[in-house]
Every structure is written in structure tokens, then in C-alpha cells.
PDB file of C-alpha atoms in Angstrom:
ATOM      1  CA  MET A 742       0.000   0.000   0.000  1.00  0.00           C
ATOM      2  CA  LEU A 743       1.049   3.569  -0.714  1.00  0.00           C
ATOM      3  CA  VAL A 744      -1.124   5.370   1.821  1.00  0.00           C
ATOM      4  CA  GLY A 745       0.509   8.640   2.864  1.00  0.00           C
ATOM      5  CA  LYS A 746       2.766   8.725  -0.189  1.00  0.00           C
ATOM      6  CA  VAL A 747       2.796  11.524  -2.772  1.00  0.00           C
ATOM      7  CA  ALA A 748       3.434  10.597  -6.405  1.00  0.00           C
ATOM      8  CA  LEU A 749       4.167  12.619  -9.536  1.00  0.00           C
ATOM      9  CA  VAL A 750       3.364  10.951 -12.866  1.00  0.00           C
ATOM     10  CA  THR A 751       4.420  12.870 -15.961  1.00  0.00           C
ATOM     11  CA  GLY A 752       2.434  12.529 -19.149  1.00  0.00           C
ATOM     12  CA  ALA A 753      -0.490  11.090 -17.194  1.00  0.00           C
ATOM     13  CA  GLY A 754      -3.355  12.416 -19.293  1.00  0.00           C
ATOM     14  CA  LYS A 755      -3.947   9.173 -21.159  1.00  0.00           C
ATOM     15  CA  GLY A 756      -2.566   5.782 -22.139  1.00  0.00           C
ATOM     16  CA  ILE A 757       0.142   4.246 -19.990  1.00  0.00           C
ATOM     17  CA  GLY A 758       0.491   7.390 -17.880  1.00  0.00           C
ATOM     18  CA  ARG A 759      -3.194   7.408 -17.003  1.00  0.00           C
ATOM     19  CA  ALA A 760      -3.126   3.724 -16.095  1.00  0.00           C
ATOM     20  CA  ILE A 761      -0.119   4.317 -13.830  1.00  0.00           C
ATOM     21  CA  ALA A 762      -1.783   7.265 -12.107  1.00  0.00           C
ATOM     22  CA  LEU A 763      -4.885   5.169 -11.442  1.00  0.00           C
ATOM     23  CA  ALA A 764      -2.844   2.222 -10.142  1.00  0.00           C
ATOM     24  CA  LEU A 765      -0.894   4.395  -7.696  1.00  0.00           C
ATOM     25  CA  ALA A 766      -4.061   6.129  -6.518  1.00  0.00           C
ATOM     26  CA  LYS A 767      -5.714   2.746  -5.994  1.00  0.00           C
ATOM     27  CA  GLU A 768      -2.883   1.855  -3.626  1.00  0.00           C
ATOM     28  CA  GLY A 769      -3.549   5.014  -1.633  1.00  0.00           C
ATOM     29  CA  ALA A 770      -1.047   7.540  -3.003  1.00  0.00           C
ATOM     30  CA  VAL A 771      -1.911  11.168  -3.657  1.00  0.00           C
ATOM     31  CA  VAL A 772      -1.216  11.508  -7.384  1.00  0.00           C
ATOM     32  CA  ALA A 773      -0.122  14.634  -9.243  1.00  0.00           C
ATOM     33  CA  VAL A 774      -1.252  14.184 -12.852  1.00  0.00           C
ATOM     34  CA  ASN A 775       1.159  16.059 -15.098  1.00  0.00           C
ATOM     35  CA  TYR A 776       0.196  17.058 -18.620  1.00  0.00           C
ATOM     36  CA  GLN A 777       1.379  19.492 -21.265  1.00  0.00           C
ATOM     37  CA  SER A 778      -1.228  19.869 -23.992  1.00  0.00           C
ATOM     38  CA  SER A 779      -4.566  18.281 -23.115  1.00  0.00           C
ATOM     39  CA  ARG A 780      -6.120  19.653 -19.944  1.00  0.00           C
ATOM     40  CA  GLU A 781      -9.300  17.735 -20.758  1.00  0.00           C
ATOM     41  CA  ALA A 782      -7.453  14.411 -20.779  1.00  0.00           C
ATOM     42  CA  ALA A 783      -5.746  15.227 -17.471  1.00  0.00           C
ATOM     43  CA  LEU A 784      -9.070  16.188 -15.915  1.00  0.00           C
ATOM     44  CA  GLU A 785     -10.509  12.864 -17.067  1.00  0.00           C
ATOM     45  CA  THR A 786      -7.637  11.035 -15.372  1.00  0.00           C
ATOM     46  CA  LEU A 787      -8.320  12.991 -12.188  1.00  0.00           C
ATOM     47  CA  ARG A 788     -12.044  12.233 -12.446  1.00  0.00           C
ATOM     48  CA  LEU A 789     -11.293   8.523 -12.711  1.00  0.00           C
ATOM     49  CA  ILE A 790      -9.015   8.746  -9.668  1.00  0.00           C
ATOM     50  CA  GLN A 791     -11.687  10.499  -7.638  1.00  0.00           C
ATOM     51  CA  GLU A 792     -14.358   8.090  -8.859  1.00  0.00           C
ATOM     52  CA  LYS A 793     -12.435   5.378  -7.028  1.00  0.00           C
ATOM     53  CA  GLN A 794     -12.155   7.542  -3.905  1.00  0.00           C
ATOM     54  CA  GLY A 795      -8.581   8.464  -4.733  1.00  0.00           C
ATOM     55  CA  THR A 796      -6.895  11.850  -4.295  1.00  0.00           C
ATOM     56  CA  GLY A 797      -4.895  13.942  -6.715  1.00  0.00           C
ATOM     57  CA  GLU A 798      -4.481  17.104  -8.752  1.00  0.00           C
ATOM     58  CA  ILE A 799      -3.503  18.103 -12.265  1.00  0.00           C
ATOM     59  CA  ILE A 800      -0.388  20.124 -13.135  1.00  0.00           C
ATOM     60  CA  CYS A 801       0.437  21.620 -16.529  1.00  0.00           C
ATOM     61  CA  CYS A 802       4.170  21.532 -17.187  1.00  0.00           C
ATOM     62  CA  ASP A 803       6.415  21.038 -20.204  1.00  0.00           C
ATOM     63  CA  VAL A 804       9.065  18.678 -18.821  1.00  0.00           C
ATOM     64  CA  SER A 805      11.599  19.871 -21.403  1.00  0.00           C
ATOM     65  CA  ASP A 806      11.614  23.263 -19.613  1.00  0.00           C
ATOM     66  CA  HIS A 807      13.851  22.883 -16.568  1.00  0.00           C
ATOM     67  CA  GLU A 808      12.533  26.012 -14.838  1.00  0.00           C
ATOM     68  CA  ALA A 809       8.956  24.808 -15.260  1.00  0.00           C
ATOM     69  CA  VAL A 810       9.929  21.422 -13.834  1.00  0.00           C
ATOM     70  CA  ARG A 811      11.579  23.032 -10.819  1.00  0.00           C
ATOM     71  CA  SER A 812       8.474  25.132 -10.219  1.00  0.00           C
ATOM     72  CA  MET A 813       6.222  22.081 -10.514  1.00  0.00           C
ATOM     73  CA  VAL A 814       8.272  20.046  -8.049  1.00  0.00           C
ATOM     74  CA  ASP A 815       8.713  22.926  -5.592  1.00  0.00           C
ATOM     75  CA  GLY A 816       4.967  23.538  -5.670  1.00  0.00           C
ATOM     76  CA  LEU A 817       4.174  19.921  -4.889  1.00  0.00           C
ATOM     77  CA  ILE A 818       6.595  19.857  -1.979  1.00  0.00           C
ATOM     78  CA  ALA A 819       5.164  23.121  -0.645  1.00  0.00           C
ATOM     79  CA  ARG A 820       1.624  21.717  -0.774  1.00  0.00           C
ATOM     80  CA  TYR A 821       2.248  18.222   0.575  1.00  0.00           C
ATOM     81  CA  GLY A 822       5.509  18.489   2.474  1.00  0.00           C
ATOM     82  CA  ARG A 823       7.005  15.499   0.686  1.00  0.00           C
ATOM     83  CA  LEU A 824       7.402  13.707  -2.647  1.00  0.00           C
ATOM     84  CA  ASP A 825       7.830   9.950  -2.531  1.00  0.00           C
ATOM     85  CA  ILE A 826       7.313   8.571  -6.033  1.00  0.00           C
ATOM     86  CA  LEU A 827       8.328   9.899  -9.439  1.00  0.00           C
ATOM     87  CA  VAL A 828       7.209   8.189 -12.630  1.00  0.00           C
ATOM     88  CA  ASN A 829       8.745   9.616 -15.788  1.00  0.00           C
ATOM     89  CA  ASN A 830       6.285   8.740 -18.522  1.00  0.00           C
ATOM     90  CA  ALA A 831       6.039  11.930 -20.606  1.00  0.00           C
ATOM     91  CA  GLY A 832       7.348  11.451 -24.112  1.00  0.00           C
ATOM     92  CA  VAL A 833       6.974  12.333 -27.752  1.00  0.00           C
ATOM     93  CA  ALA A 834       7.814  10.643 -31.052  1.00  0.00           C
ATOM     94  CA  ARG A 835       8.735  12.249 -34.353  1.00  0.00           C
ATOM     95  CA  ASP A 836       9.556   9.344 -36.607  1.00  0.00           C
ATOM     96  CA  GLY A 837      11.517   9.449 -39.830  1.00  0.00           C
ATOM     97  CA  LEU A 838      14.475   7.869 -41.561  1.00  0.00           C
ATOM     98  CA  LEU A 839      17.798   8.988 -40.136  1.00  0.00           C
ATOM     99  CA  ALA A 840      19.084  10.502 -43.399  1.00  0.00           C
ATOM    100  CA  ARG A 841      15.973  12.676 -43.698  1.00  0.00           C
ATOM    101  CA  MET A 842      15.410  13.530 -40.058  1.00  0.00           C
ATOM    102  CA  THR A 843      15.630  17.212 -39.240  1.00  0.00           C
ATOM    103  CA  GLN A 844      17.697  18.554 -36.380  1.00  0.00           C
ATOM    104  CA  GLU A 845      14.496  20.011 -34.938  1.00  0.00           C
ATOM    105  CA  ASP A 846      12.764  16.621 -34.855  1.00  0.00           C
ATOM    106  CA  PHE A 847      15.790  14.933 -33.313  1.00  0.00           C
ATOM    107  CA  SER A 848      16.261  17.630 -30.682  1.00  0.00           C
ATOM    108  CA  LYS A 849      12.580  17.827 -29.724  1.00  0.00           C
ATOM    109  CA  VAL A 850      12.441  14.116 -28.887  1.00  0.00           C
ATOM    110  CA  ILE A 851      15.700  14.209 -26.932  1.00  0.00           C
ATOM    111  CA  GLU A 852      14.677  17.340 -25.029  1.00  0.00           C
ATOM    112  CA  THR A 853      11.311  15.929 -23.971  1.00  0.00           C
ATOM    113  CA  ASN A 854      12.072  12.257 -23.423  1.00  0.00           C
ATOM    114  CA  LEU A 855      15.629  12.342 -22.089  1.00  0.00           C
ATOM    115  CA  MET A 856      16.234  15.860 -20.808  1.00  0.00           C
ATOM    116  CA  GLY A 857      12.759  15.915 -19.253  1.00  0.00           C
ATOM    117  CA  THR A 858      13.590  12.749 -17.335  1.00  0.00           C
ATOM    118  CA  PHE A 859      16.881  14.266 -16.192  1.00  0.00           C
ATOM    119  CA  TYR A 860      15.185  17.450 -14.975  1.00  0.00           C
ATOM    120  CA  THR A 861      12.511  15.693 -12.950  1.00  0.00           C
ATOM    121  CA  ILE A 862      15.025  13.331 -11.356  1.00  0.00           C
ATOM    122  CA  ARG A 863      17.350  16.196 -10.476  1.00  0.00           C
ATOM    123  CA  TYR A 864      14.689  18.221  -8.681  1.00  0.00           C
ATOM    124  CA  THR A 865      12.744  15.406  -7.016  1.00  0.00           C
ATOM    125  CA  ALA A 866      15.862  13.571  -5.836  1.00  0.00           C
ATOM    126  CA  ARG A 867      16.822  16.522  -3.652  1.00  0.00           C
ATOM    127  CA  GLN A 868      13.622  16.118  -1.652  1.00  0.00           C
ATOM    128  CA  MET A 869      13.916  12.333  -1.578  1.00  0.00           C
ATOM    129  CA  VAL A 870      17.453  12.625  -0.192  1.00  0.00           C
ATOM    130  CA  ARG A 871      16.123  14.814   2.617  1.00  0.00           C
ATOM    131  CA  GLN A 872      13.428  12.209   3.304  1.00  0.00           C
ATOM    132  CA  LYS A 873      16.006   9.392   3.067  1.00  0.00           C
ATOM    133  CA  GLU A 874      13.625   7.432   0.854  1.00  0.00           C
ATOM    134  CA  GLY A 875      11.997   7.534  -2.562  1.00  0.00           C
ATOM    135  CA  ARG A 876      11.047   5.617  -5.668  1.00  0.00           C
ATOM    136  CA  ILE A 877      11.906   6.725  -9.198  1.00  0.00           C
ATOM    137  CA  ILE A 878      10.536   4.735 -12.134  1.00  0.00           C
ATOM    138  CA  ASN A 879      11.441   5.760 -15.678  1.00  0.00           C
ATOM    139  CA  ILE A 880       9.385   4.555 -18.633  1.00  0.00           C
ATOM    140  CA  THR A 881      11.776   3.667 -21.423  1.00  0.00           C
ATOM    141  CA  SER A 882      11.020   1.289 -24.329  1.00  0.00           C
ATOM    142  CA  VAL A 883      12.231  -1.925 -25.900  1.00  0.00           C
ATOM    143  CA  THR A 884      13.223   0.362 -28.788  1.00  0.00           C
ATOM    144  CA  GLY A 885      15.887   1.813 -26.517  1.00  0.00           C
ATOM    145  CA  ILE A 886      17.402  -1.666 -26.275  1.00  0.00           C
ATOM    146  CA  THR A 887      16.966  -2.988 -29.814  1.00  0.00           C
ATOM    147  CA  GLY A 888      16.755   0.185 -31.921  1.00  0.00           C
ATOM    148  CA  ASN A 889      14.124   0.557 -34.620  1.00  0.00           C
ATOM    149  CA  ALA A 890      14.303   1.765 -38.215  1.00  0.00           C
ATOM    150  CA  GLY A 891      12.713   5.175 -38.566  1.00  0.00           C
ATOM    151  CA  GLN A 892      13.081   6.019 -34.869  1.00  0.00           C
ATOM    152  CA  ALA A 893      16.692   7.117 -34.403  1.00  0.00           C
ATOM    153  CA  ASN A 894      15.697  10.029 -32.160  1.00  0.00           C
ATOM    154  CA  TYR A 895      13.205   8.015 -30.104  1.00  0.00           C
ATOM    155  CA  ALA A 896      15.561   5.047 -29.699  1.00  0.00           C
ATOM    156  CA  ALA A 897      18.425   7.339 -28.685  1.00  0.00           C
ATOM    157  CA  SER A 898      16.260   9.083 -26.084  1.00  0.00           C
ATOM    158  CA  LYS A 899      15.035   5.807 -24.597  1.00  0.00           C
ATOM    159  CA  ALA A 900      18.531   4.293 -24.579  1.00  0.00           C
ATOM    160  CA  GLY A 901      19.705   7.439 -22.805  1.00  0.00           C
ATOM    161  CA  ILE A 902      17.032   6.937 -20.145  1.00  0.00           C
ATOM    162  CA  ILE A 903      18.436   3.468 -19.484  1.00  0.00           C
ATOM    163  CA  GLY A 904      21.927   4.862 -18.908  1.00  0.00           C
ATOM    164  CA  LEU A 905      20.515   7.647 -16.754  1.00  0.00           C
ATOM    165  CA  THR A 906      18.527   5.123 -14.708  1.00  0.00           C
ATOM    166  CA  LYS A 907      21.530   2.935 -13.976  1.00  0.00           C
ATOM    167  CA  THR A 908      23.716   5.891 -13.020  1.00  0.00           C
ATOM    168  CA  ALA A 909      21.095   7.525 -10.806  1.00  0.00           C
ATOM    169  CA  ALA A 910      20.506   4.176  -9.103  1.00  0.00           C
ATOM    170  CA  LYS A 911      24.175   3.929  -8.155  1.00  0.00           C
ATOM    171  CA  GLU A 912      24.320   7.520  -6.924  1.00  0.00           C
ATOM    172  CA  LEU A 913      21.131   7.397  -4.861  1.00  0.00           C
ATOM    173  CA  ALA A 914      21.115   3.844  -3.485  1.00  0.00           C
ATOM    174  CA  ARG A 915      22.724   4.738  -0.152  1.00  0.00           C
ATOM    175  CA  LYS A 916      20.159   7.500   0.292  1.00  0.00           C
ATOM    176  CA  GLY A 917      17.296   5.001   0.397  1.00  0.00           C
ATOM    177  CA  ILE A 918      16.144   5.830  -3.134  1.00  0.00           C
ATOM    178  CA  THR A 919      15.564   3.181  -5.785  1.00  0.00           C
ATOM    179  CA  VAL A 920      15.701   4.003  -9.496  1.00  0.00           C
ATOM    180  CA  ASN A 921      14.401   1.554 -12.071  1.00  0.00           C
ATOM    181  CA  ALA A 922      13.242   1.577 -15.676  1.00  0.00           C
ATOM    182  CA  VAL A 923      10.295  -0.174 -17.283  1.00  0.00           C
ATOM    183  CA  ALA A 924      10.566  -0.972 -20.991  1.00  0.00           C
ATOM    184  CA  PRO A 925       7.184  -1.650 -22.629  1.00  0.00           C
ATOM    185  CA  GLY A 926       6.834  -3.373 -25.966  1.00  0.00           C
ATOM    186  CA  PHE A 927       3.647  -3.091 -28.036  1.00  0.00           C
ATOM    187  CA  ILE A 928       1.019  -1.635 -25.708  1.00  0.00           C
ATOM    188  CA  ARG A 929      -2.564  -0.673 -26.525  1.00  0.00           C
ATOM    189  CA  THR A 930      -2.256   3.128 -26.637  1.00  0.00           C
ATOM    190  CA  ASP A 931      -3.241   5.951 -28.987  1.00  0.00           C
ATOM    191  CA  MET A 932       0.166   5.582 -30.625  1.00  0.00           C
ATOM    192  CA  ALA A 933      -0.520   1.916 -31.382  1.00  0.00           C
ATOM    193  CA  ALA A 934      -4.021   2.753 -32.599  1.00  0.00           C
ATOM    194  CA  ALA A 935      -2.549   5.143 -35.162  1.00  0.00           C
ATOM    195  CA  VAL A 936      -0.475   2.370 -36.753  1.00  0.00           C
ATOM    196  CA  PRO A 937      -2.073   0.866 -39.889  1.00  0.00           C
ATOM    197  CA  GLU A 938      -3.718  -2.463 -39.066  1.00  0.00           C
ATOM    198  CA  GLN A 939      -1.543  -4.451 -41.464  1.00  0.00           C
ATOM    199  CA  ILE A 940       1.654  -3.108 -39.937  1.00  0.00           C
ATOM    200  CA  LEU A 941       0.386  -3.581 -36.389  1.00  0.00           C
ATOM    201  CA  THR A 942      -0.606  -7.180 -37.115  1.00  0.00           C
ATOM    202  CA  LYS A 943       2.852  -7.861 -38.510  1.00  0.00           C
ATOM    203  CA  ALA A 944       4.416  -6.327 -35.404  1.00  0.00           C
ATOM    204  CA  ILE A 945       2.265  -8.370 -33.040  1.00  0.00           C
ATOM    205  CA  ASN A 946       3.325 -11.513 -34.887  1.00  0.00           C
ATOM    206  CA  THR A 947       6.868 -10.854 -33.610  1.00  0.00           C
ATOM    207  CA  VAL A 948       5.610 -11.105 -30.016  1.00  0.00           C
ATOM    208  CA  PRO A 949       5.942 -14.676 -28.680  1.00  0.00           C
ATOM    209  CA  MET A 950       2.779 -14.264 -26.610  1.00  0.00           C
ATOM    210  CA  GLY A 951       0.930 -13.268 -29.770  1.00  0.00           C
ATOM    211  CA  ARG A 952      -0.914 -10.254 -28.418  1.00  0.00           C
ATOM    212  CA  ILE A 953      -0.605  -6.584 -27.629  1.00  0.00           C
ATOM    213  CA  GLY A 954      -0.060  -5.537 -24.024  1.00  0.00           C
ATOM    214  CA  GLU A 955      -2.471  -3.479 -21.948  1.00  0.00           C
ATOM    215  CA  PRO A 956      -1.595  -0.195 -20.177  1.00  0.00           C
ATOM    216  CA  GLU A 957      -2.838  -1.686 -16.919  1.00  0.00           C
ATOM    217  CA  GLU A 958      -0.208  -4.423 -17.129  1.00  0.00           C
ATOM    218  CA  VAL A 959       2.533  -1.796 -17.284  1.00  0.00           C
ATOM    219  CA  ALA A 960       0.864   0.133 -14.459  1.00  0.00           C
ATOM    220  CA  ASP A 961       0.792  -2.912 -12.178  1.00  0.00           C
ATOM    221  CA  LEU A 962       4.544  -3.344 -12.622  1.00  0.00           C
ATOM    222  CA  VAL A 963       5.168   0.327 -11.860  1.00  0.00           C
ATOM    223  CA  ALA A 964       2.976   0.149  -8.747  1.00  0.00           C
ATOM    224  CA  TYR A 965       5.011  -2.833  -7.534  1.00  0.00           C
ATOM    225  CA  LEU A 966       8.308  -0.984  -8.086  1.00  0.00           C
ATOM    226  CA  ALA A 967       6.872   1.968  -6.158  1.00  0.00           C
ATOM    227  CA  SER A 968       5.983  -0.227  -3.184  1.00  0.00           C
ATOM    228  CA  GLU A 969       7.963  -1.404  -0.173  1.00  0.00           C
ATOM    229  CA  LYS A 970       8.016  -4.899  -1.688  1.00  0.00           C
ATOM    230  CA  ALA A 971      10.543  -3.627  -4.241  1.00  0.00           C
ATOM    231  CA  ALA A 972      12.871  -2.044  -1.676  1.00  0.00           C
ATOM    232  CA  TYR A 973      15.877  -4.139  -2.797  1.00  0.00           C
ATOM    233  CA  ILE A 974      15.403  -3.644  -6.536  1.00  0.00           C
ATOM    234  CA  THR A 975      17.327  -0.794  -8.131  1.00  0.00           C
ATOM    235  CA  GLY A 976      19.207  -0.041 -11.353  1.00  0.00           C
ATOM    236  CA  GLN A 977      17.111  -2.518 -13.303  1.00  0.00           C
ATOM    237  CA  VAL A 978      15.490  -2.359 -16.746  1.00  0.00           C
ATOM    238  CA  ILE A 979      12.418  -4.568 -16.757  1.00  0.00           C
ATOM    239  CA  CYS A 980      10.915  -5.384 -20.125  1.00  0.00           C
ATOM    240  CA  ILE A 981       7.173  -5.900 -20.330  1.00  0.00           C
ATOM    241  CA  ASP A 982       6.871  -6.992 -23.926  1.00  0.00           C
ATOM    242  CA  GLY A 983       5.337 -10.454 -24.160  1.00  0.00           C
ATOM    243  CA  GLY A 984       8.777 -11.980 -24.755  1.00  0.00           C
ATOM    244  CA  MET A 985       9.854  -9.789 -27.696  1.00  0.00           C
ATOM    245  CA  ILE A 986      13.441  -9.404 -26.533  1.00  0.00           C
TER     246      ILE A 986
END
């Protein structure tokens, strides 16, 4: 149970982020639902949390803006007096072949996915060190392990998150803070829904379990890593991909 804990989930307006926010709230945590563009989606996540007698709030913040991240984290600490769980889920994708990819598209993905993760860890870790405890879970991707044609920027950002996770875990372990990464494979999200059916079917055929994963399955893993049961797990990259890799 996470009663009395305060959690920040970035990119929690929909998909995997929403499922994670709901799972943490179900365990009793107060959940800050971060979003950047869709206030309506974030409000729906909050409504679902409250529908289950959970507690939370929504916070608009572009995680690629380090000053905005600092303000978001400082505000949460001022309101609740603590910050126990950070889930870095916010991310963007701007796919294209490497030879044709613009510098803008490459930079935007790195700034949001990788730099955003760095900023949130940097500012939340300070509070967690003072508390002498904390849980940081970074959402990476199997693409960060295997690479994927047409996703050089996305794969680089997710691979960077893996390196950042392992380093932060080593630096923060003696402070009572665990840092782990979760690497989803094909999950039923808006991004997957936008893939043409023929291509998606072909992709699913590469999954030994023969099906697409559900956001709730990722969320359950994150909730476990955020709990006391996972107190001796840190620096790990856990794939949830139906056996893909």
C-alpha cells in the first residue's frame, strides 16, 4: 500500500500514464497528474481517480523546460511536504528515416524524453534525499534496447534513459532511493491505434505471446516498483513486452 505517499506521474493524461496514475491512486497515493497539452485528458484522469475515492491534482508543465519542472516540483513539496514517487512517462515521437530527419525533430524528442527525465530526477531527488527514501521509475522502451528503423531520435532518447537510470541508481542507493526503468513493448495506446492495421498485425506476430499488451499491465509493474516490496530492486530495466526481446 502507498497510503501517505505523494506521487508525480508525468504525461499522465492518457494511455500508460493514465493507467499508472490510477494504479498508484488505488494503492492510496496522492497523485499529481502532469500534462502538457490536453487539460481535458488530465481532468478525465483525475475524475477517474476520484471516482475510485482516490486523491490527486492536475499540473500543466512542459518537462523539457527545466525552470517549469523546478516550479512544478517545488509547488508539490510546498503543498504536501514530501514527494515519494516519481514516474517519468512523458514522451513524444517524431519518426523518420535517419538521413531525412531534421535537427528540430531529433532535438525535440531528446529534449522531452531524455532531458525531461533528467530534470525531474534532479529536482525530485533533492527532496527524496532529505526524506532518506523515494522511488523513481522511468518509462523507457524496448526500442531503446533494440533500436528501430525510422526512430533514431526516439531510440536514442530511450537508450539514454536506461543509462541515466543505472547511473542515478548507483548515486542514490545509499540514500534510500531506488531508481528503475520499465521498458514496454507493443502496448494498446493511442500511438498503437494510429499504426495501420496491417503493420500492427505484422508487429504483433513478432511477439511470442501473440498479443498486444495493456496499459494496466505496465501500471501494475510500476505500482510494484513503487511499493515497499521492491525495496531491494534498483538499477534494473524490466521489459514488459510479451517476450519480444
